[in-house]
PDB file of C-alpha atoms in Angstrom:
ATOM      1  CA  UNK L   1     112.621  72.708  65.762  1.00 96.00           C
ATOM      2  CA  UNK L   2     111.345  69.887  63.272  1.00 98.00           C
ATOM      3  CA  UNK L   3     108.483  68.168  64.791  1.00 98.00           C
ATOM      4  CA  UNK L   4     107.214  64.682  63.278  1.00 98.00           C
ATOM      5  CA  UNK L   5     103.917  63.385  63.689  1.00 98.00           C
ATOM      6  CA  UNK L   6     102.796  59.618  62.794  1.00 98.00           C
ATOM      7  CA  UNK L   7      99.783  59.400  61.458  1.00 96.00           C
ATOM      8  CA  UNK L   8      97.434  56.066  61.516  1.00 96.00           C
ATOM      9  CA  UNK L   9      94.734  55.539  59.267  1.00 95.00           C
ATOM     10  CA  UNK L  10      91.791  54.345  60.579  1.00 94.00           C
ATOM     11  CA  UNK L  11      87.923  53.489  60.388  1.00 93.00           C
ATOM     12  CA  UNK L  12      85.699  56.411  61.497  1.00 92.00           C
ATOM     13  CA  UNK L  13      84.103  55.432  64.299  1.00 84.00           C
ATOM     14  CA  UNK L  14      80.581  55.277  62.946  1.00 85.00           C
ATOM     15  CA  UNK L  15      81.845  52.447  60.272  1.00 86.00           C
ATOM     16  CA  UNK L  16      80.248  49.218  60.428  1.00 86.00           C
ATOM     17  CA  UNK L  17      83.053  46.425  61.037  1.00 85.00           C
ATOM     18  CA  UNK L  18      82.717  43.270  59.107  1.00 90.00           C
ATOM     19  CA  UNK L  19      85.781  40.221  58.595  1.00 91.00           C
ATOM     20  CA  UNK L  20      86.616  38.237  55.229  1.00 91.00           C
ATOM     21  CA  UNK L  21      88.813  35.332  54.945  1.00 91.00           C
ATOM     22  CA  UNK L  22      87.508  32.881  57.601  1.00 89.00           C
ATOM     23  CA  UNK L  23      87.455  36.532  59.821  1.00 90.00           C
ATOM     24  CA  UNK L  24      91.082  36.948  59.454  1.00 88.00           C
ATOM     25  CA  UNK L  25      90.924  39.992  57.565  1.00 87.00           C
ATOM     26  CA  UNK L  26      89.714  43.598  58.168  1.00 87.00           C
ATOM     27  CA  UNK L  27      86.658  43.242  55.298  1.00 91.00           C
ATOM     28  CA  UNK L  28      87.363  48.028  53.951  1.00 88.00           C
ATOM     29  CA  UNK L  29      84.941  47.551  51.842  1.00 89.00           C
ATOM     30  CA  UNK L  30      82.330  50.494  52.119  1.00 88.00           C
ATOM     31  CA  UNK L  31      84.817  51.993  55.236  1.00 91.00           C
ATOM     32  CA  UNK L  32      85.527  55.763  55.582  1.00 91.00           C
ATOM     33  CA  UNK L  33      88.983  56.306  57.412  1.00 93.00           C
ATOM     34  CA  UNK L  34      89.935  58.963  58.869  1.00 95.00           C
ATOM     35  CA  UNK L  35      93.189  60.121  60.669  1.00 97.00           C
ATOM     36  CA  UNK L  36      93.295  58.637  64.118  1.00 96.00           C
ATOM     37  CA  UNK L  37      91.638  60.656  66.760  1.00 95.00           C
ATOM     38  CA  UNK L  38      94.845  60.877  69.055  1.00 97.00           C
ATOM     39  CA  UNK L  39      97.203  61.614  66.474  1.00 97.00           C
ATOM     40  CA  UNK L  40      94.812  64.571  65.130  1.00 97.00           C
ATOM     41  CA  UNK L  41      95.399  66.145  68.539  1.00 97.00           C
ATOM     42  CA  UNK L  42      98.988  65.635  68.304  1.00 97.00           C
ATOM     43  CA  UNK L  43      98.987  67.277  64.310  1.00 98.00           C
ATOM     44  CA  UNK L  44      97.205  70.498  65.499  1.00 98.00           C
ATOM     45  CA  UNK L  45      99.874  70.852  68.377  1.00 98.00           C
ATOM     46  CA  UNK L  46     102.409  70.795  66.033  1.00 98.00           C
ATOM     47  CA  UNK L  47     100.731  73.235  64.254  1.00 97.00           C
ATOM     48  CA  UNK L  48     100.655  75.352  67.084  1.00 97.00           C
ATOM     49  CA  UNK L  49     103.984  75.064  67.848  1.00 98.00           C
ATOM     50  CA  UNK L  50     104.602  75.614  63.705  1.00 97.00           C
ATOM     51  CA  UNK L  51     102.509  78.966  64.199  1.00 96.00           C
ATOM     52  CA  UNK L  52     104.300  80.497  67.142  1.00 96.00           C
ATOM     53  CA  UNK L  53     108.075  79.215  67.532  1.00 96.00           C
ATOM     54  CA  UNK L  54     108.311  78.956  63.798  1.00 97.00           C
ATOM     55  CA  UNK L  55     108.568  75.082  63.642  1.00 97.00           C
ATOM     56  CA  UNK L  56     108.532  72.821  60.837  1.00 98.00           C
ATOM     57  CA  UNK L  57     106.206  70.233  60.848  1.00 98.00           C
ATOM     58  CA  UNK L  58     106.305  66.944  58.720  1.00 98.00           C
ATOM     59  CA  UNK L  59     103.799  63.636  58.614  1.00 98.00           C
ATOM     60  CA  UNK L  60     104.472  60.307  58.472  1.00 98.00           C
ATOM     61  CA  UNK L  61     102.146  57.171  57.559  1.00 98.00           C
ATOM     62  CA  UNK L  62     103.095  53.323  57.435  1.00 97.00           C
ATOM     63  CA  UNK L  63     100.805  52.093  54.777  1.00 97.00           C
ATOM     64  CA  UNK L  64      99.545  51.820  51.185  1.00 96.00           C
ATOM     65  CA  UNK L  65      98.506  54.252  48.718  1.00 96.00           C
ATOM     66  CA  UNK L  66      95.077  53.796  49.912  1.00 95.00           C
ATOM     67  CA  UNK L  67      96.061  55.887  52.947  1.00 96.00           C
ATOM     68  CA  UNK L  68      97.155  58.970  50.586  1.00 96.00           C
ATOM     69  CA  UNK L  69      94.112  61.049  50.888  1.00 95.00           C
ATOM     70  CA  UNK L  70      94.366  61.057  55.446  1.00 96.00           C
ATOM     71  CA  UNK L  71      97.765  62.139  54.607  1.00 97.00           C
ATOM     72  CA  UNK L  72      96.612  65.239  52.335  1.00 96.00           C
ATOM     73  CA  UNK L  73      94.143  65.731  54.925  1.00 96.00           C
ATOM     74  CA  UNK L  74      96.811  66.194  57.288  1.00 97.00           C
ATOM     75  CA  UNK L  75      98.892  68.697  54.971  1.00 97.00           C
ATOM     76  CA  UNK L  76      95.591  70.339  54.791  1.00 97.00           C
ATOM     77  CA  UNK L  77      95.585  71.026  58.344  1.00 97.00           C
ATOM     78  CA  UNK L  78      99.161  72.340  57.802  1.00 96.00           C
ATOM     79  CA  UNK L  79     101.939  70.208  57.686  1.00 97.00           C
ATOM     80  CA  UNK L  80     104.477  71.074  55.544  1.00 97.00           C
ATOM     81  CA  UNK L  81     105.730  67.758  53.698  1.00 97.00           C
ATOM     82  CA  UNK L  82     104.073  63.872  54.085  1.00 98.00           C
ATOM     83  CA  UNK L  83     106.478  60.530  54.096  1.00 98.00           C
ATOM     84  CA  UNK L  84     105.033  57.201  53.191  1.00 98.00           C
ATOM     85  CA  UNK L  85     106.265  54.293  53.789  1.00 98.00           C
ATOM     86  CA  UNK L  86     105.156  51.720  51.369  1.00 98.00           C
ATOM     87  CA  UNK L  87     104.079  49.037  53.652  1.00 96.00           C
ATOM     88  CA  UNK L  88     101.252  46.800  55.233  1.00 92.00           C
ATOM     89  CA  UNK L  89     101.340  47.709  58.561  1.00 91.00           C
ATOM     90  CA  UNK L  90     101.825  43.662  60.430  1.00 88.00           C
ATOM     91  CA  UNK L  91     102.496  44.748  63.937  1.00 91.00           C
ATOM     92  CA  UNK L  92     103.425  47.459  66.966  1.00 93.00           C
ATOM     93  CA  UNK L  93     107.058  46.497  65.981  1.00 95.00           C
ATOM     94  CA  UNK L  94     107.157  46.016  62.619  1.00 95.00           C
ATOM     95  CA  UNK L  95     105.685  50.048  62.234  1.00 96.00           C
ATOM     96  CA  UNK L  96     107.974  50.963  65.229  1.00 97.00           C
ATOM     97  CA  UNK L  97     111.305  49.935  63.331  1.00 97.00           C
ATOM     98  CA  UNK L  98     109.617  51.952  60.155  1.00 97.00           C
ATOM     99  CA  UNK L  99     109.252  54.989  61.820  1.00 98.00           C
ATOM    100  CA  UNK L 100     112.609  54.876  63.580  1.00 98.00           C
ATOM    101  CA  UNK L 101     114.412  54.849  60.176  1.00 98.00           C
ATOM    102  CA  UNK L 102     112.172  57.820  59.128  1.00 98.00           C
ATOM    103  CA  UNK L 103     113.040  60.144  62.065  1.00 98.00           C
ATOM    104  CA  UNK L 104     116.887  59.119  61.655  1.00 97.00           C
ATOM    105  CA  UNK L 105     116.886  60.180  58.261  1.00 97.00           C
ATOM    106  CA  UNK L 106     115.355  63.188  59.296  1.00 97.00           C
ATOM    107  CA  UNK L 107     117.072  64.356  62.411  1.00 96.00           C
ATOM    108  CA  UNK L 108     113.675  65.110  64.010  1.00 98.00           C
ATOM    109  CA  UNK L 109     113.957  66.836  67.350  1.00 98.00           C
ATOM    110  CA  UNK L 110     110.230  65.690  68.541  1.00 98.00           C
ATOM    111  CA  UNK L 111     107.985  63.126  67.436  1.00 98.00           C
ATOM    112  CA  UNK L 112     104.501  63.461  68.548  1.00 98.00           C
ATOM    113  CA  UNK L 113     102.303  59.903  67.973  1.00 97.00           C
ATOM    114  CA  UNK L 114      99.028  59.518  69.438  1.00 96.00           C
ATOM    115  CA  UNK L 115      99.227  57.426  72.471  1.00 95.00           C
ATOM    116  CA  UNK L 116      96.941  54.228  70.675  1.00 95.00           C
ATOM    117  CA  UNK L 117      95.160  53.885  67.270  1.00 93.00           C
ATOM    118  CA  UNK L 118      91.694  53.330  67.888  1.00 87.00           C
ATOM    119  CA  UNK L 119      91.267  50.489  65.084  1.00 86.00           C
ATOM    120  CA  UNK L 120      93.601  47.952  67.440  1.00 83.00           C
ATOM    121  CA  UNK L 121      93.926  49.722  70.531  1.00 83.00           C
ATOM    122  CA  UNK L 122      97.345  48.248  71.369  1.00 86.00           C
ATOM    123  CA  UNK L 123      99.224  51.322  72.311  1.00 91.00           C
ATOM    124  CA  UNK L 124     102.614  49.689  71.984  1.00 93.00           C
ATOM    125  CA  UNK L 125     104.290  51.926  68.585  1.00 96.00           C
ATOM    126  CA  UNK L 126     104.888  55.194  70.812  1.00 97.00           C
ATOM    127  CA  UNK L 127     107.606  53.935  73.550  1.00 97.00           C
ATOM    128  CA  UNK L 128     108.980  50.766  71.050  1.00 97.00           C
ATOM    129  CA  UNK L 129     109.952  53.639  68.701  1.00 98.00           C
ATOM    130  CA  UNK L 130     111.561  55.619  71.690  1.00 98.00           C
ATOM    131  CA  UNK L 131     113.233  52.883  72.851  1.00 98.00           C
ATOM    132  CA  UNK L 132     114.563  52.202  69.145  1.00 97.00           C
ATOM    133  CA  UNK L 133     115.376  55.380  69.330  1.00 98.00           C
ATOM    134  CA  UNK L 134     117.292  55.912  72.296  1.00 97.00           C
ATOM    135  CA  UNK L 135     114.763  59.185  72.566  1.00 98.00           C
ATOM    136  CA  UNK L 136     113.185  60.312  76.454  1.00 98.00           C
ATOM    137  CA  UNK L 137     109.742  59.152  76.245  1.00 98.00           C
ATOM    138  CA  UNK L 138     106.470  60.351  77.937  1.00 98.00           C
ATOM    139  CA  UNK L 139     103.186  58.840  77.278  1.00 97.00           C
ATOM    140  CA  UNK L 140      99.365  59.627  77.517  1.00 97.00           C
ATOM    141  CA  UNK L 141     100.531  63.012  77.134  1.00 97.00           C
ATOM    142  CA  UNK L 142      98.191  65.695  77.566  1.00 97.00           C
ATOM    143  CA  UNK L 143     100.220  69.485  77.687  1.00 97.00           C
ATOM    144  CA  UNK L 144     103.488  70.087  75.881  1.00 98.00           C
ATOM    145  CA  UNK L 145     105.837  72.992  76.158  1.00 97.00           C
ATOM    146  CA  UNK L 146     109.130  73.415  74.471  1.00 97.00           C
ATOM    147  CA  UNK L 147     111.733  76.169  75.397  1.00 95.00           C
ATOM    148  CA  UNK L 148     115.180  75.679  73.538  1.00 94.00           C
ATOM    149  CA  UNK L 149     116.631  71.861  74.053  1.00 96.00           C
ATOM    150  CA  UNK L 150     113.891  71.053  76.972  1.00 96.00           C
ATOM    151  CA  UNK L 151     110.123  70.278  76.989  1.00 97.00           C
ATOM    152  CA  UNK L 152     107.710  71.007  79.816  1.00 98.00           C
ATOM    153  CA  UNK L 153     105.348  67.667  79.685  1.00 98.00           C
ATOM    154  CA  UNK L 154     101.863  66.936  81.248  1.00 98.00           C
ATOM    155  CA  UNK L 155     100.898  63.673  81.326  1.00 97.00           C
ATOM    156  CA  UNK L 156      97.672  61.403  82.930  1.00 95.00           C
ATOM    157  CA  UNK L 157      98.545  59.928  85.693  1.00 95.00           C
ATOM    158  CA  UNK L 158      96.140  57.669  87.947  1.00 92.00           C
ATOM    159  CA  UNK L 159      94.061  60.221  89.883  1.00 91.00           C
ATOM    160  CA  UNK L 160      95.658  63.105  88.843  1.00 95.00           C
ATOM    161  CA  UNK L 161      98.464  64.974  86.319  1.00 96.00           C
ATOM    162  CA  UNK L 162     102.113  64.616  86.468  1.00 97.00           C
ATOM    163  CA  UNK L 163     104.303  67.529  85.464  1.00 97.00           C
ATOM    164  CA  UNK L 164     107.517  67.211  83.879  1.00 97.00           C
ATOM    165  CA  UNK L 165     110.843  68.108  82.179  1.00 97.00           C
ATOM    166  CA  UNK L 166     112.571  66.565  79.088  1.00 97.00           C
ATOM    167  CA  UNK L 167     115.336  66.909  77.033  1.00 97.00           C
ATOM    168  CA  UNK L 168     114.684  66.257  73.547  1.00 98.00           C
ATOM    169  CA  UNK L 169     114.748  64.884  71.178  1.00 98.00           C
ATOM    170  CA  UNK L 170     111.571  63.491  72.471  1.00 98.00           C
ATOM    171  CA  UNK L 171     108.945  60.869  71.490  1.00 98.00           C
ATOM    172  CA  UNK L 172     105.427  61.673  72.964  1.00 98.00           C
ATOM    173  CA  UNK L 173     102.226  59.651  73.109  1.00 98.00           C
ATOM    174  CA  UNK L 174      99.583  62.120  73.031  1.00 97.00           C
ATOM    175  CA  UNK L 175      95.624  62.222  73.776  1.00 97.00           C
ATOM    176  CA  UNK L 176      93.046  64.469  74.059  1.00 95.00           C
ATOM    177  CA  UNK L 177      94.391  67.422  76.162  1.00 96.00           C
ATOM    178  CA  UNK L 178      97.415  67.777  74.002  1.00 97.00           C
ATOM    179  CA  UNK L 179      94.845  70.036  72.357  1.00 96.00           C
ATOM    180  CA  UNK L 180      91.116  69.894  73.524  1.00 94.00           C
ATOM    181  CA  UNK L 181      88.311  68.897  70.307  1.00 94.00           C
ATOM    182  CA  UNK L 182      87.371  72.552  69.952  1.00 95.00           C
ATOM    183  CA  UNK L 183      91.020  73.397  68.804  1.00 95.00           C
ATOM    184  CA  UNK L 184      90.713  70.922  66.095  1.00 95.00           C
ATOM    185  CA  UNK L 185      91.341  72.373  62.846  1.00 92.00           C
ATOM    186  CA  UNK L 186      88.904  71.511  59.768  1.00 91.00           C
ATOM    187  CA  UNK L 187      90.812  71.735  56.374  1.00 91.00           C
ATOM    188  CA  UNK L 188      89.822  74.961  54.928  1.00 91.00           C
ATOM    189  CA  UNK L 189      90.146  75.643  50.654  1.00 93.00           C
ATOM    190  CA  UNK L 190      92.879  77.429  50.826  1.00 92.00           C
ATOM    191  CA  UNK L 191      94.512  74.637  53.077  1.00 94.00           C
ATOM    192  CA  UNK L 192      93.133  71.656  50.499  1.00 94.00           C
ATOM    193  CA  UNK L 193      94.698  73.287  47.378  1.00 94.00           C
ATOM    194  CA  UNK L 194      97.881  73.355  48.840  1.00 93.00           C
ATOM    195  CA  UNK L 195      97.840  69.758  49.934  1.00 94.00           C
ATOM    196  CA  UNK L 196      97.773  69.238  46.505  1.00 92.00           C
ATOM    197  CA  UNK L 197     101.117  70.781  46.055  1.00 93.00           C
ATOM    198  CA  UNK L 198     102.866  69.727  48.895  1.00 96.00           C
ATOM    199  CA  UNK L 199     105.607  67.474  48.892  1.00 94.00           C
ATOM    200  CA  UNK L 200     104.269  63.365  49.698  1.00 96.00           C
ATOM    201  CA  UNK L 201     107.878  61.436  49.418  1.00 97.00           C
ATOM    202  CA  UNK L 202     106.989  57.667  49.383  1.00 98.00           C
ATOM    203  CA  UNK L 203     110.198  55.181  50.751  1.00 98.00           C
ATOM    204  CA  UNK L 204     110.292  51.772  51.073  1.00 98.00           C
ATOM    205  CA  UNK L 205     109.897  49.362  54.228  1.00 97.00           C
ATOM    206  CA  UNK L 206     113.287  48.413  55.471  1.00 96.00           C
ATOM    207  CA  UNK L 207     113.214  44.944  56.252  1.00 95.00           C
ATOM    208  CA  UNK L 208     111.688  43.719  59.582  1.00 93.00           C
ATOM    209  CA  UNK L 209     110.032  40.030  60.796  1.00 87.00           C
ATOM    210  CA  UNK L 210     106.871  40.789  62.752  1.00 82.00           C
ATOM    211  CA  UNK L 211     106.616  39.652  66.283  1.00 84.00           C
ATOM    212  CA  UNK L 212     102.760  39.159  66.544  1.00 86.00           C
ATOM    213  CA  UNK L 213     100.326  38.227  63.785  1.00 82.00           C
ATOM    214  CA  UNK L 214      96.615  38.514  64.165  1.00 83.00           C
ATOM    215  CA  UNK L 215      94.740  34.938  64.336  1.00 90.00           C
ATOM    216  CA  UNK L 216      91.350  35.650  64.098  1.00 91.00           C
ATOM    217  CA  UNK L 217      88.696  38.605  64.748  1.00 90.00           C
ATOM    218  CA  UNK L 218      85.833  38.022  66.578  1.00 88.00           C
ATOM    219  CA  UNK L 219      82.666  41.108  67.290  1.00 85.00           C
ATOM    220  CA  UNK L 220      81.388  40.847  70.660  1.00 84.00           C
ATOM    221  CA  UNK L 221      78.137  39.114  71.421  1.00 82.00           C
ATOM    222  CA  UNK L 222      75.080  40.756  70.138  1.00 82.00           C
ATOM    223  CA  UNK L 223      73.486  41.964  73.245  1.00 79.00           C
ATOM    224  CA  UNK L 224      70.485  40.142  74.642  1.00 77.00           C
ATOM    225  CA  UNK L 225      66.728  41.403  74.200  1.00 81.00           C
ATOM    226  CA  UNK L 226      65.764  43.497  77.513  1.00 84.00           C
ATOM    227  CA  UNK L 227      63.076  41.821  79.447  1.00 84.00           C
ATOM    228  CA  UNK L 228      60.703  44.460  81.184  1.00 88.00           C
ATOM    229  CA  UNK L 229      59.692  43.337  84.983  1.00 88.00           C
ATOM    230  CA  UNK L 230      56.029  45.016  87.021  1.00 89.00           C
ATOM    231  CA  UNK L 231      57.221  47.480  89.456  1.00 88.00           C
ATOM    232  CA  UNK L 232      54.606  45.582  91.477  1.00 89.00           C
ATOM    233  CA  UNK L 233      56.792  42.163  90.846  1.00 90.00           C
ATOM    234  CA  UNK L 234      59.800  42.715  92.719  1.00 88.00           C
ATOM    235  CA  UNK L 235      60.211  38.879  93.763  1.00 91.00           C
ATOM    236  CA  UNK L 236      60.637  38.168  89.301  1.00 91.00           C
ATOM    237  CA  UNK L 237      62.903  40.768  89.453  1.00 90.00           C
ATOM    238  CA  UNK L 238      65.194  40.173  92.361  1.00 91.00           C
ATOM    239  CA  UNK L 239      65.020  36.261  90.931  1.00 91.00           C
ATOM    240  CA  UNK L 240      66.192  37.882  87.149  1.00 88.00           C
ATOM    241  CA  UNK L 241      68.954  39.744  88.770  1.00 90.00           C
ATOM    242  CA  UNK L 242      70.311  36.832  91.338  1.00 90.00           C
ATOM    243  CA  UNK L 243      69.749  33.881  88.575  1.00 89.00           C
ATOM    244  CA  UNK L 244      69.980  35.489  85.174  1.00 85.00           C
ATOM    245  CA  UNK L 245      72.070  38.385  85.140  1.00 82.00           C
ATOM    246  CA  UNK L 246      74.255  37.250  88.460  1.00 85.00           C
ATOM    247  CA  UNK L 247      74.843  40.813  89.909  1.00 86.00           C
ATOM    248  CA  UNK L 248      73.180  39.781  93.297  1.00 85.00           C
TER     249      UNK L 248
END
């Protein structure tokens, strides 16, 4: 089975988020990225799957070669071989059609890709790139089996799970529950030095006109100060809550 898993980088969590350019540009300066939470889960499933039906396991990034070291973090975990593609990621669709070309090329029979990236949130790359694809697509995916030519899928439903089977080949969006956090693998030595030597093939964008382009970035409103009300005032406090806050 060859198993491909897209990789997104993007800014730890912790990172303070500034804009340039009028704010209508990411400001990386001073920005540790990471590999996307979702598609982390996804990787060490592969792995799994790598470990005990004997699968091969490559990653895939759309990006620059700023984005080189997530992807040897990733081969560090225990892929076998990394693909670049040389591009700006623009859009959902613009990364979509990039991907699509990499898992022709490849012939890959399932392509795990975390459900959303957590820099833009807009969950869209999984199911355009199985409906590029022609592939069966499940998303929010948390449980994968695979027996032969079929997959045993468990996906988030509204209140509840839904089981399922699926031929492959097979795009997934996964999330936590793929693999829980304390399956998470951390990149020993052993696994870092041969990152170094593993194979990172870089290929060029095919050509695609993005469908969305990003305007303008805007942080939320700094939060107001708190304003601290006597337990013996109750009248301020239902007048705050009714006139200020407007939750009564």
């Amino acid at each position: 089975m060859k198993i491909l898993v897209c990789i997104s980088n993007v800014p730890d969590t912790t990172s303070k988020i500034n804009f340039t350019n009028g704010d209508t540009e990411f400001d990386t300066n001073g920005v540790q990225f990471v590999i996307n939470p979702n598609d982390e889960f996804g990787l060490t499933r592969a792995i799994w799957f790598k470990e005990k039906q004997g699968a091969t396991v490559h990653v895939v990034n759309v990006g620059g070669a700023e984005t080189e070291a997530t992807i040897r973090k990733a081969l560090a975990i225990g892929a076998d071989e990394a693909i670049r593609v040389n591009a700006t990621p623009t859009d959902g669709f613009f990364v979509a059609k990039q991907l699509a070309e990499i898992v022709k090329e490849g012939g890959y029979d399932l392509v795990i890709a975390g459900k959303e990236s957590l820099d833009y949130n807009g969950g869209m790359v999984p199911g355009m790139l199985a409906g590029i694809l022609g592939y069966n697509f499940v998303n929010s995916c948390i449980g994968i089996e695979v027996e032969g030519t079929s997959a045993k899928v468990v996906r988030e439903i509204d209140g509840g799970k839904e089981t399922l089977s699926v031929g492959l080949p097979l795009v997934v969006g996964g999330q936590k529950g793929i693999v829980e956090e304390k399956d998470l693998r951390i990149p020993n030595m052993r696994g870092i030095m041969q990152a170094r030597t593993k194979a990172l093939a870089v290929k060029e964008p095919v050509a695609v006109d993005a469908k969305t382009k990003a305007v303008k970035f805007e942080k939320p409103a700094a939060k107001s100060a708190c304003k601290l009300v006597s337990p013996d005032n109750l009248d301020e406090l239902v007048n705050l809550l009714h006139n200020e806050a407007k939750v009564i």
